[in-house]
Short mmCIF file of C-alpha atoms in Angstrom, two decimals:
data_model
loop_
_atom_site.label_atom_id
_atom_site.label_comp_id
_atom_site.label_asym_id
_atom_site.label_seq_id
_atom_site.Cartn_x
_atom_site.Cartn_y
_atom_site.Cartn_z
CA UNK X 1 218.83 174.88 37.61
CA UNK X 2 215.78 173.56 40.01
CA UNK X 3 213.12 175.15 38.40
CA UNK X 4 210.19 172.67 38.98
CA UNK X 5 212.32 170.70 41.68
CA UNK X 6 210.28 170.93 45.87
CA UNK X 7 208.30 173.79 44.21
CA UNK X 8 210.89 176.11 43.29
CA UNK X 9 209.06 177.97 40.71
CA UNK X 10 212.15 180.33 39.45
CA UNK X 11 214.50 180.07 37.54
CA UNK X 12 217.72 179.51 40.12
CA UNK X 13 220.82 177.78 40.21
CA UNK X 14 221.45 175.66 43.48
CA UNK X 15 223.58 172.60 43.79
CA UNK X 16 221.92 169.67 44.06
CA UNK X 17 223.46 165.99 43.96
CA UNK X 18 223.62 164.50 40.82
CA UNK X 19 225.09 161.76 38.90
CA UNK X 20 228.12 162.56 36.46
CA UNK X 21 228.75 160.38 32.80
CA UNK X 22 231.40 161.02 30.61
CA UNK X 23 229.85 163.81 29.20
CA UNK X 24 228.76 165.70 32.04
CA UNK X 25 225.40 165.44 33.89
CA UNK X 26 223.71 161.98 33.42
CA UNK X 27 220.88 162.02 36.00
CA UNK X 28 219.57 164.65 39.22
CA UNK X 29 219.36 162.59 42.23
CA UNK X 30 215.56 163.93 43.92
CA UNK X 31 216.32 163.17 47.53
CA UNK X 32 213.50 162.44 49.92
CA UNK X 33 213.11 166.20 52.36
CA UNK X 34 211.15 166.38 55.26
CA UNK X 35 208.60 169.13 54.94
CA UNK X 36 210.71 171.71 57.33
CA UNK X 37 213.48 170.90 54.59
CA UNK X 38 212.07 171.90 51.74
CA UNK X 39 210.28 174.84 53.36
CA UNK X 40 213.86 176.09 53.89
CA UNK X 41 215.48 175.28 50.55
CA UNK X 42 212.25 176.84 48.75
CA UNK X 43 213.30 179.88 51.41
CA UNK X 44 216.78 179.65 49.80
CA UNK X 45 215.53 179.53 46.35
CA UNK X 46 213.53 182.73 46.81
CA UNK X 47 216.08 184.72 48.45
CA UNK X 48 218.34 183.75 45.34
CA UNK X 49 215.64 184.92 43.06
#
């Protein structure tokens, strides 16, 4: 989930890299997005929601 993640404000389910540990997720790897790409994947997130 990326609630809270580029200013996705919903509750929605993208993928997103992370880091996996033996037990599953271990860390969420916050890339650096130019402002035209996190416009869009904000765009995503809302059409999702």
């Amino acid at each position: 989930m990326v609630k809270g993640m580029y200013g996705i404000k919903d509750d929605v389910f993208l993928s997103v890299p992370c880091v996996l540990g033996y037990h599953g997720i271990t860390d969420v790897v916050m890339m650096t997005l130019k402002s035209e790409e996190e416009e869009k994947l904000r765009k995503s997130a809302d059409t999702l929601w």
